[in-house]
PDB file of C-alpha atoms in Angstrom:
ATOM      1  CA  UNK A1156      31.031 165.241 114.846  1.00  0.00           C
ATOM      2  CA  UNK A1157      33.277 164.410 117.182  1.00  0.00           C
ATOM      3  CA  UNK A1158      32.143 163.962 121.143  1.00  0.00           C
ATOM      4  CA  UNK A1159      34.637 165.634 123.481  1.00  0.00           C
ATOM      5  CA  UNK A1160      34.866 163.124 126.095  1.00  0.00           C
ATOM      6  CA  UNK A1161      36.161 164.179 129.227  1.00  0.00           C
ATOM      7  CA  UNK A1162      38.169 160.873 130.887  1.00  0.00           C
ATOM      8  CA  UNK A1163      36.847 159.940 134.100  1.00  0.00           C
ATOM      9  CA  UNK A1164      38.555 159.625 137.424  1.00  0.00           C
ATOM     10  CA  UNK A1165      39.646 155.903 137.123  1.00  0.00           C
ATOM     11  CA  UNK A1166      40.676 156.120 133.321  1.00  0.00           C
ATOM     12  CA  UNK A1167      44.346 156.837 133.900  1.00  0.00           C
ATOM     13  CA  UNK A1168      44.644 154.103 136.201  1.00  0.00           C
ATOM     14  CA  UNK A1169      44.144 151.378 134.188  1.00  0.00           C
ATOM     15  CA  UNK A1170      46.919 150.728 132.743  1.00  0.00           C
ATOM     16  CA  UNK A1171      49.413 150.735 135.465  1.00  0.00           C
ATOM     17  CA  UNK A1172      47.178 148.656 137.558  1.00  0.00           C
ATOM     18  CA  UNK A1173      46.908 145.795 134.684  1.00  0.00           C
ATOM     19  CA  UNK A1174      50.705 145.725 134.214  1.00  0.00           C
ATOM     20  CA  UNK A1175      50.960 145.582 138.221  1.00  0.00           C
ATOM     21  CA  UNK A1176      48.269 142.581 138.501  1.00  0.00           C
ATOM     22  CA  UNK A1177      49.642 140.779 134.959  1.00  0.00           C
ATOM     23  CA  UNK A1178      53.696 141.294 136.784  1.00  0.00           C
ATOM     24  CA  UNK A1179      52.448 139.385 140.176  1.00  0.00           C
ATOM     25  CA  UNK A1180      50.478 137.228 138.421  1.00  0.00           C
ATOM     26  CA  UNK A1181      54.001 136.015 136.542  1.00  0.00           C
ATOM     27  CA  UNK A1182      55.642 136.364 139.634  1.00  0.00           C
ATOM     28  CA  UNK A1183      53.561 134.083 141.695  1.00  0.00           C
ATOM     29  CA  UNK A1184      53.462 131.491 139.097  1.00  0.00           C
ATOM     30  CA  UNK A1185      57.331 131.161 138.612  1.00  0.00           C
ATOM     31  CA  UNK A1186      58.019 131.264 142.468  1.00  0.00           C
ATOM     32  CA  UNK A1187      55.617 128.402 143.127  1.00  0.00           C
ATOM     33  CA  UNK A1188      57.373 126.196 140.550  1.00  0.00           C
ATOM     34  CA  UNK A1189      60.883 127.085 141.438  1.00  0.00           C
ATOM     35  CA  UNK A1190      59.595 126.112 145.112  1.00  0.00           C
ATOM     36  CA  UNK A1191      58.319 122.977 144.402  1.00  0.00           C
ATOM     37  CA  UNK A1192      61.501 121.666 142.755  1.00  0.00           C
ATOM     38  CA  UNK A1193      62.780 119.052 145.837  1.00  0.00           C
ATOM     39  CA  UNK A1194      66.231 118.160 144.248  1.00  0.00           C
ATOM     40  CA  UNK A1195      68.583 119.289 141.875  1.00  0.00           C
ATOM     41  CA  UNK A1196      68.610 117.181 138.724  1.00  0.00           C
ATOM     42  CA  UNK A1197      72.188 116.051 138.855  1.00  0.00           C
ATOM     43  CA  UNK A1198      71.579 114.667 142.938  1.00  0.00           C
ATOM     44  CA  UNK A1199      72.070 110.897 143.400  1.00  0.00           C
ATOM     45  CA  UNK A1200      69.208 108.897 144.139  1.00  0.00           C
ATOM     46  CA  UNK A1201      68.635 108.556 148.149  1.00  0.00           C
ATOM     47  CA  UNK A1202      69.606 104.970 149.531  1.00  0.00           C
ATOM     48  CA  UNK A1203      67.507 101.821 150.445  1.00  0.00           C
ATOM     49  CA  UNK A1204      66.870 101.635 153.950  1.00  0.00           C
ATOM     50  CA  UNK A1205      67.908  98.017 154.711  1.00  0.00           C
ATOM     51  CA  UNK A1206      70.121  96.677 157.105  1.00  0.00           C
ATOM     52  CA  UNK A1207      72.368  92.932 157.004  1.00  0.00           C
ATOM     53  CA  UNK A1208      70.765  89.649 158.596  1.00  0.00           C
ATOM     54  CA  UNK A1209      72.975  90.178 161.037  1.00  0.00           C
ATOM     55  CA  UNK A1210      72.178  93.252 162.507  1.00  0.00           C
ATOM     56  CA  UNK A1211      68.754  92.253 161.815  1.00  0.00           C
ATOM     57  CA  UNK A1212      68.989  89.131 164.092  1.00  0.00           C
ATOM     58  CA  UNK A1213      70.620  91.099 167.084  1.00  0.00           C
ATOM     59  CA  UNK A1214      68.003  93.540 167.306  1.00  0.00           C
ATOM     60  CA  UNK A1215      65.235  90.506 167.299  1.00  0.00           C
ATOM     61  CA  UNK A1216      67.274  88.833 169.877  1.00  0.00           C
ATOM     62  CA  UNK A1217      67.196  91.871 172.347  1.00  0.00           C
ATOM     63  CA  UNK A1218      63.787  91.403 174.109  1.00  0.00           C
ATOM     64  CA  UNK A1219      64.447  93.988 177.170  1.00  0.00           C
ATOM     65  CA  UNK A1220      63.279  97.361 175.862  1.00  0.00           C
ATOM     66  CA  UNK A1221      66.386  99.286 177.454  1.00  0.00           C
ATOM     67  CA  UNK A1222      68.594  96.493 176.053  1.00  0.00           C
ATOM     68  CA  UNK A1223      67.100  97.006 172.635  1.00  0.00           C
ATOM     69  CA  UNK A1224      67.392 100.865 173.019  1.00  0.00           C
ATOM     70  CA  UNK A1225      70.754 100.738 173.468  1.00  0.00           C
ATOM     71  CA  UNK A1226      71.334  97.967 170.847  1.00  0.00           C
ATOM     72  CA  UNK A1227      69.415 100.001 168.339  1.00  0.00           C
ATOM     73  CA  UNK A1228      71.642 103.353 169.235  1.00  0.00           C
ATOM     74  CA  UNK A1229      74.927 101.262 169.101  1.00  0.00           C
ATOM     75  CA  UNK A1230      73.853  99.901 165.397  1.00  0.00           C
ATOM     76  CA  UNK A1231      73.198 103.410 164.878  1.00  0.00           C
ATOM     77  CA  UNK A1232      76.927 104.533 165.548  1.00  0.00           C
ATOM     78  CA  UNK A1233      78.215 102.060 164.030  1.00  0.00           C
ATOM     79  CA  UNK A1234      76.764 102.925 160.681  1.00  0.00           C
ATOM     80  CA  UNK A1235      77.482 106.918 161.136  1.00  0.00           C
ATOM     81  CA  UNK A1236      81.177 105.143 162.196  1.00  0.00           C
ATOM     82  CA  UNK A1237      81.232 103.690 158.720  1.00  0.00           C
ATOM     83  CA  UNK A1238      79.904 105.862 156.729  1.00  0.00           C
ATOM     84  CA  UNK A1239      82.699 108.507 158.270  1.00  0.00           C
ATOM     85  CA  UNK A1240      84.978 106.215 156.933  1.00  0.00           C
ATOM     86  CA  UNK A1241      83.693 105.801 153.835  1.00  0.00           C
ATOM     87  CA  UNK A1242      83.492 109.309 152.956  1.00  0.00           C
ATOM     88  CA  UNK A1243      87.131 110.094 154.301  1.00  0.00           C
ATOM     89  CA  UNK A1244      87.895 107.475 151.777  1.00  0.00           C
ATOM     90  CA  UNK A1245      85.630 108.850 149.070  1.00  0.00           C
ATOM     91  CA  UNK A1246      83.503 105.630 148.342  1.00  0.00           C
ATOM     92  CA  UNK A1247      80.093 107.584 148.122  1.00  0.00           C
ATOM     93  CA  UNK A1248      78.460 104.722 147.252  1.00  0.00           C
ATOM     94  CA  UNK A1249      79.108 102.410 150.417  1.00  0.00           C
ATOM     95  CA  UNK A1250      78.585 105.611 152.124  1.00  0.00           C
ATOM     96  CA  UNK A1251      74.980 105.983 151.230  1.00  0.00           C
ATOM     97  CA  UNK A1252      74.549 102.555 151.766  1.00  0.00           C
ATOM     98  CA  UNK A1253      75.454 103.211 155.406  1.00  0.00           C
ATOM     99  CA  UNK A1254      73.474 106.516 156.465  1.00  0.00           C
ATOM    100  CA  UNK A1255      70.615 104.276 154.276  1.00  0.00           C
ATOM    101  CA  UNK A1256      71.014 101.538 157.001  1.00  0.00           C
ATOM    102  CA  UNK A1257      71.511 104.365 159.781  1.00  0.00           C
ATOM    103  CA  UNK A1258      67.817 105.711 158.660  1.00  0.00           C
ATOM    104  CA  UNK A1259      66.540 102.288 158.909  1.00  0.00           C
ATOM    105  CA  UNK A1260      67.628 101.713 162.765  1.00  0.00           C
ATOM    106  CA  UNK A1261      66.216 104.856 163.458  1.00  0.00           C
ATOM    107  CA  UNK A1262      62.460 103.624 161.924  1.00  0.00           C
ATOM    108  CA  UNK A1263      63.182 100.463 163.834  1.00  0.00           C
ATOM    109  CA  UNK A1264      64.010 101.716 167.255  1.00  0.00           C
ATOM    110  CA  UNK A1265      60.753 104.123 166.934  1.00  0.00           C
ATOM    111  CA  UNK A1266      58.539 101.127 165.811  1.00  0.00           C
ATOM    112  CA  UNK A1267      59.672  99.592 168.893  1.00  0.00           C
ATOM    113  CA  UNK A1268      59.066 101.873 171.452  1.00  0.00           C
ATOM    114  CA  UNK A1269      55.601 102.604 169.844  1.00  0.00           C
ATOM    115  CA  UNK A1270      54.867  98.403 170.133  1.00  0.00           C
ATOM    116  CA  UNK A1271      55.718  98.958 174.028  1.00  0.00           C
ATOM    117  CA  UNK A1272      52.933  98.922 176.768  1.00  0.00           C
ATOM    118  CA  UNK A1273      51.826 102.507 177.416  1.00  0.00           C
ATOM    119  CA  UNK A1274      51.204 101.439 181.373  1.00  0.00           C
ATOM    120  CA  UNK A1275      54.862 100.539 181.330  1.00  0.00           C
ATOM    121  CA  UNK A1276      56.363 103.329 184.329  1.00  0.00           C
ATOM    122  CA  UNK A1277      59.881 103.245 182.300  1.00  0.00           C
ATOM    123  CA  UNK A1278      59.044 103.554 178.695  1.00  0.00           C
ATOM    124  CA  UNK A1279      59.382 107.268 178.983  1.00  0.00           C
ATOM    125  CA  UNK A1280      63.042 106.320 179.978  1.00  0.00           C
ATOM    126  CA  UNK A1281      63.323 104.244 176.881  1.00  0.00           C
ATOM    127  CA  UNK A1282      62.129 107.259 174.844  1.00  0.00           C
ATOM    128  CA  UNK A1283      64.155 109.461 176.565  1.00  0.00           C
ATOM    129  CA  UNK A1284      67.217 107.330 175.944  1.00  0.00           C
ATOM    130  CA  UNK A1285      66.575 107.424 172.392  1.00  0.00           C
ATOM    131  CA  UNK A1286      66.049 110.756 172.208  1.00  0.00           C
ATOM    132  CA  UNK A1287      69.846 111.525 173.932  1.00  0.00           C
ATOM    133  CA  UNK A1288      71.205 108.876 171.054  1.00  0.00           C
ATOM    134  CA  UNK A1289      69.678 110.749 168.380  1.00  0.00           C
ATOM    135  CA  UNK A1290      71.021 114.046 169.515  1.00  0.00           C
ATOM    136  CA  UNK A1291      74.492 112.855 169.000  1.00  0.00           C
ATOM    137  CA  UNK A1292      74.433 112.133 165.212  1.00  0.00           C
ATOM    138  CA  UNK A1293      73.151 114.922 164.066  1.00  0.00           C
ATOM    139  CA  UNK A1294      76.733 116.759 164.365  1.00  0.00           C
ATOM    140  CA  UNK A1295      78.400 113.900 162.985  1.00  0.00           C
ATOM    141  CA  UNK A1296      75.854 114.279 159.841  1.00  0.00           C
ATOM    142  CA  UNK A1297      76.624 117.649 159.404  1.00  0.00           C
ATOM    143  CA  UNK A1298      80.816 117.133 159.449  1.00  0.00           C
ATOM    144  CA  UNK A1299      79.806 114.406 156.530  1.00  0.00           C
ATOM    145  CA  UNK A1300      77.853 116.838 154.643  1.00  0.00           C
ATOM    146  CA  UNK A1301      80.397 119.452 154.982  1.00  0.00           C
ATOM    147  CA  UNK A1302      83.133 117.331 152.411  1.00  0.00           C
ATOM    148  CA  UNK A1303      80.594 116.134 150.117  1.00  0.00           C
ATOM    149  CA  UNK A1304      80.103 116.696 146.209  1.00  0.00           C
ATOM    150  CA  UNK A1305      77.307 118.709 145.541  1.00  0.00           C
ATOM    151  CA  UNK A1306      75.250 115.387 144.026  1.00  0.00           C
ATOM    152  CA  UNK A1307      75.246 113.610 147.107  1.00  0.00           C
ATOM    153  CA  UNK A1308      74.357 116.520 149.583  1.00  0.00           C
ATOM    154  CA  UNK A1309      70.581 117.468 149.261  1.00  0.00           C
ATOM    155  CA  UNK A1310      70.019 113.337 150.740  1.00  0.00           C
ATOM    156  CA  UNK A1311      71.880 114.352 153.776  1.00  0.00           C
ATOM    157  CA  UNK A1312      70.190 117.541 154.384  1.00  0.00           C
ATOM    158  CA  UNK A1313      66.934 115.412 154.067  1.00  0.00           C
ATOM    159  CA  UNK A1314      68.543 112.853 156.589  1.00  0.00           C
ATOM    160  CA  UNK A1315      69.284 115.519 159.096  1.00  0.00           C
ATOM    161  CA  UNK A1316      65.620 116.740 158.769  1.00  0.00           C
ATOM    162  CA  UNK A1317      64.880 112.943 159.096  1.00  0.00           C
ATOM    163  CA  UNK A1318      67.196 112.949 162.122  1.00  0.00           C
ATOM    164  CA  UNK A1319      65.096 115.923 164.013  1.00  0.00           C
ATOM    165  CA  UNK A1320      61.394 115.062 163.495  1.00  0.00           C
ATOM    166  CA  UNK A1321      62.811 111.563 164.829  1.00  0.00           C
ATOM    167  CA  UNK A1322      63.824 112.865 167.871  1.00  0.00           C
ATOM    168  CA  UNK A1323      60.213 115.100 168.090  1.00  0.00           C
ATOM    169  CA  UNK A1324      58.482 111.493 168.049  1.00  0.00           C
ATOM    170  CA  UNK A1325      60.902 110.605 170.589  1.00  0.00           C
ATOM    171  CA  UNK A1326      59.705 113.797 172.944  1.00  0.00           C
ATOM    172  CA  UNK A1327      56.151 113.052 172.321  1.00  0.00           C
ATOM    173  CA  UNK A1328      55.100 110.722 174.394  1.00  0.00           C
ATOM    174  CA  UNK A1329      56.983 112.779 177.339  1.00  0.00           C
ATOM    175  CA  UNK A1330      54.264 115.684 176.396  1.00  0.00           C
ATOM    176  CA  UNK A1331      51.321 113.509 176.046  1.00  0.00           C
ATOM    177  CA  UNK A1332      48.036 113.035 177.916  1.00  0.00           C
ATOM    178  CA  UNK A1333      49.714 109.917 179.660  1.00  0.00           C
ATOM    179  CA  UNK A1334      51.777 111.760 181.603  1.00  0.00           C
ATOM    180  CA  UNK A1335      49.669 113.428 184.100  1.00  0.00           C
ATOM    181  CA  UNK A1336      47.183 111.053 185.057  1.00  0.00           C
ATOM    182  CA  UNK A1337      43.187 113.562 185.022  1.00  0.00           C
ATOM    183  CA  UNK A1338      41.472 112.414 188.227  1.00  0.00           C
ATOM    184  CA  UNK A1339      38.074 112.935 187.958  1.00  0.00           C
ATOM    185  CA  UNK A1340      36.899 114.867 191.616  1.00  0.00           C
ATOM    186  CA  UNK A1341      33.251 114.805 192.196  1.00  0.00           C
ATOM    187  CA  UNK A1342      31.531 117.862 192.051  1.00  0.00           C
ATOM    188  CA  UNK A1343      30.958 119.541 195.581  1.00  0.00           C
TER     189      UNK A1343
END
C-alpha cells in the first residue's frame, strides 16, 4: 500500500533554491579568480629601479633639503624627458629603463624628506614642493601610455598609481599631528 503523501509547504522550493545557491556559488568563485589576475600574460616584465653613478653622486652632493628637492624633481624630468623620446622613437626597452629610473627618484626624494628633522619650520615646504613636482608627470605618463603596445601598458598604469599614492605621502605630513601644535591648558 501506497501512502498518499501530501508535499509540504517548502517541498517545491527546493530545487530552485539549490540551483540558485550552486549558480552563485560558481559565480563567486570565477569572479574572485578573474580578479586576482594582476597582469596579462603577454605584459613585459616592469623595470629595475636604478639610476647611473652619476645621477647618484649629484643627489649625494646636494646637502640643502630645498636644493635636493629640486635636484631630485629635475632628475625626475629628465627621465620622463627621455623616456618621451624613447617611445616617440619606439625603443621600449630604453624606455622602461627610464620611467624605471623615474620610479627610483621618486623613492629617493621621499626617503629624504622622511630622514629630515620633524622640528624643521620649512620641511612642510620641502614636501609641498615635491608634491607640485609630482603633479606634473602624471599627464606626461598618461600621453606615454596613450601610444603604447598593449605589452608594455599595464607597468605604466601601475606607475601612475605609483605616481599618486607618492604624492599622498607627500600631503601627509601637511595633515599630521605636527601641524597644530595641542597645548595642554590647565583645568579651571
Amino acid at each position: 500500500m501506497e501512502k498518499n503523501r501530501r508535499p509540504g509547504p517548502l517541498s517545491g522550493l527546493f530545487v530552485p533554491v539549490f540551483f540558485f545557491l550552486l549558480l552563485s556559488t560558481l559565480y563567486s568563485l570565477l569572479s574572485t579568480s578573474a580578479a586576482a589576475q594582476d597582469d596579462p600574460p603577454d605584459s613585459a616584465p616592469p623595470p629595475l629601479k636604478a639610476i647611473s653613478k652619476d645621477e647618484r653622486r649629484t643627489l649625494d652632493s646636494e646637502t640643502i633639503p630645498k636644493m635636493r628637492t629640486a635636484t631630485d624633481l629635475r632628475l625626475m624630468d629628465a627621465r620622463i624627458a627621455d623616456a618621451e623620446k624613447q617611445n616617440a622613437a619606439k625603443d621600449f626597452d630604453a624606455m622602461y629603463k627610464d620611467l624605471g629610473a623615474f620610479q627610483y627618484l621618486i623613492d629617493d626624494g621621499l626617503i629624504f624628506l622622511k630622514g629630515l628633522d620633524p622640528h624643521d619650520k620649512k620641511m612642510l615646504d620641502y614636501y609641498k614642493r615635491f608634491e607640485i613636482g609630482l603633479r606634473g608627470f602624471t599627464p606626461r605618463i598618461e600621453l606615454i601610455r596613450r601610444e603604447l603596445p598593449t605589452e608594455y601598458e599595464p607597468y605604466l598604469g601601475h606607475l601612475l598609481k605609483y605616481v599618486r599614492e607618492a604624492r599622498e605621502k607627500a600631503l601627509d605630513p601637511m595633515f599630521s599631528d605636527t601641524v597644530i601644535p595641542v597645548v595642554n591648558k590647565k583645568p579651571l
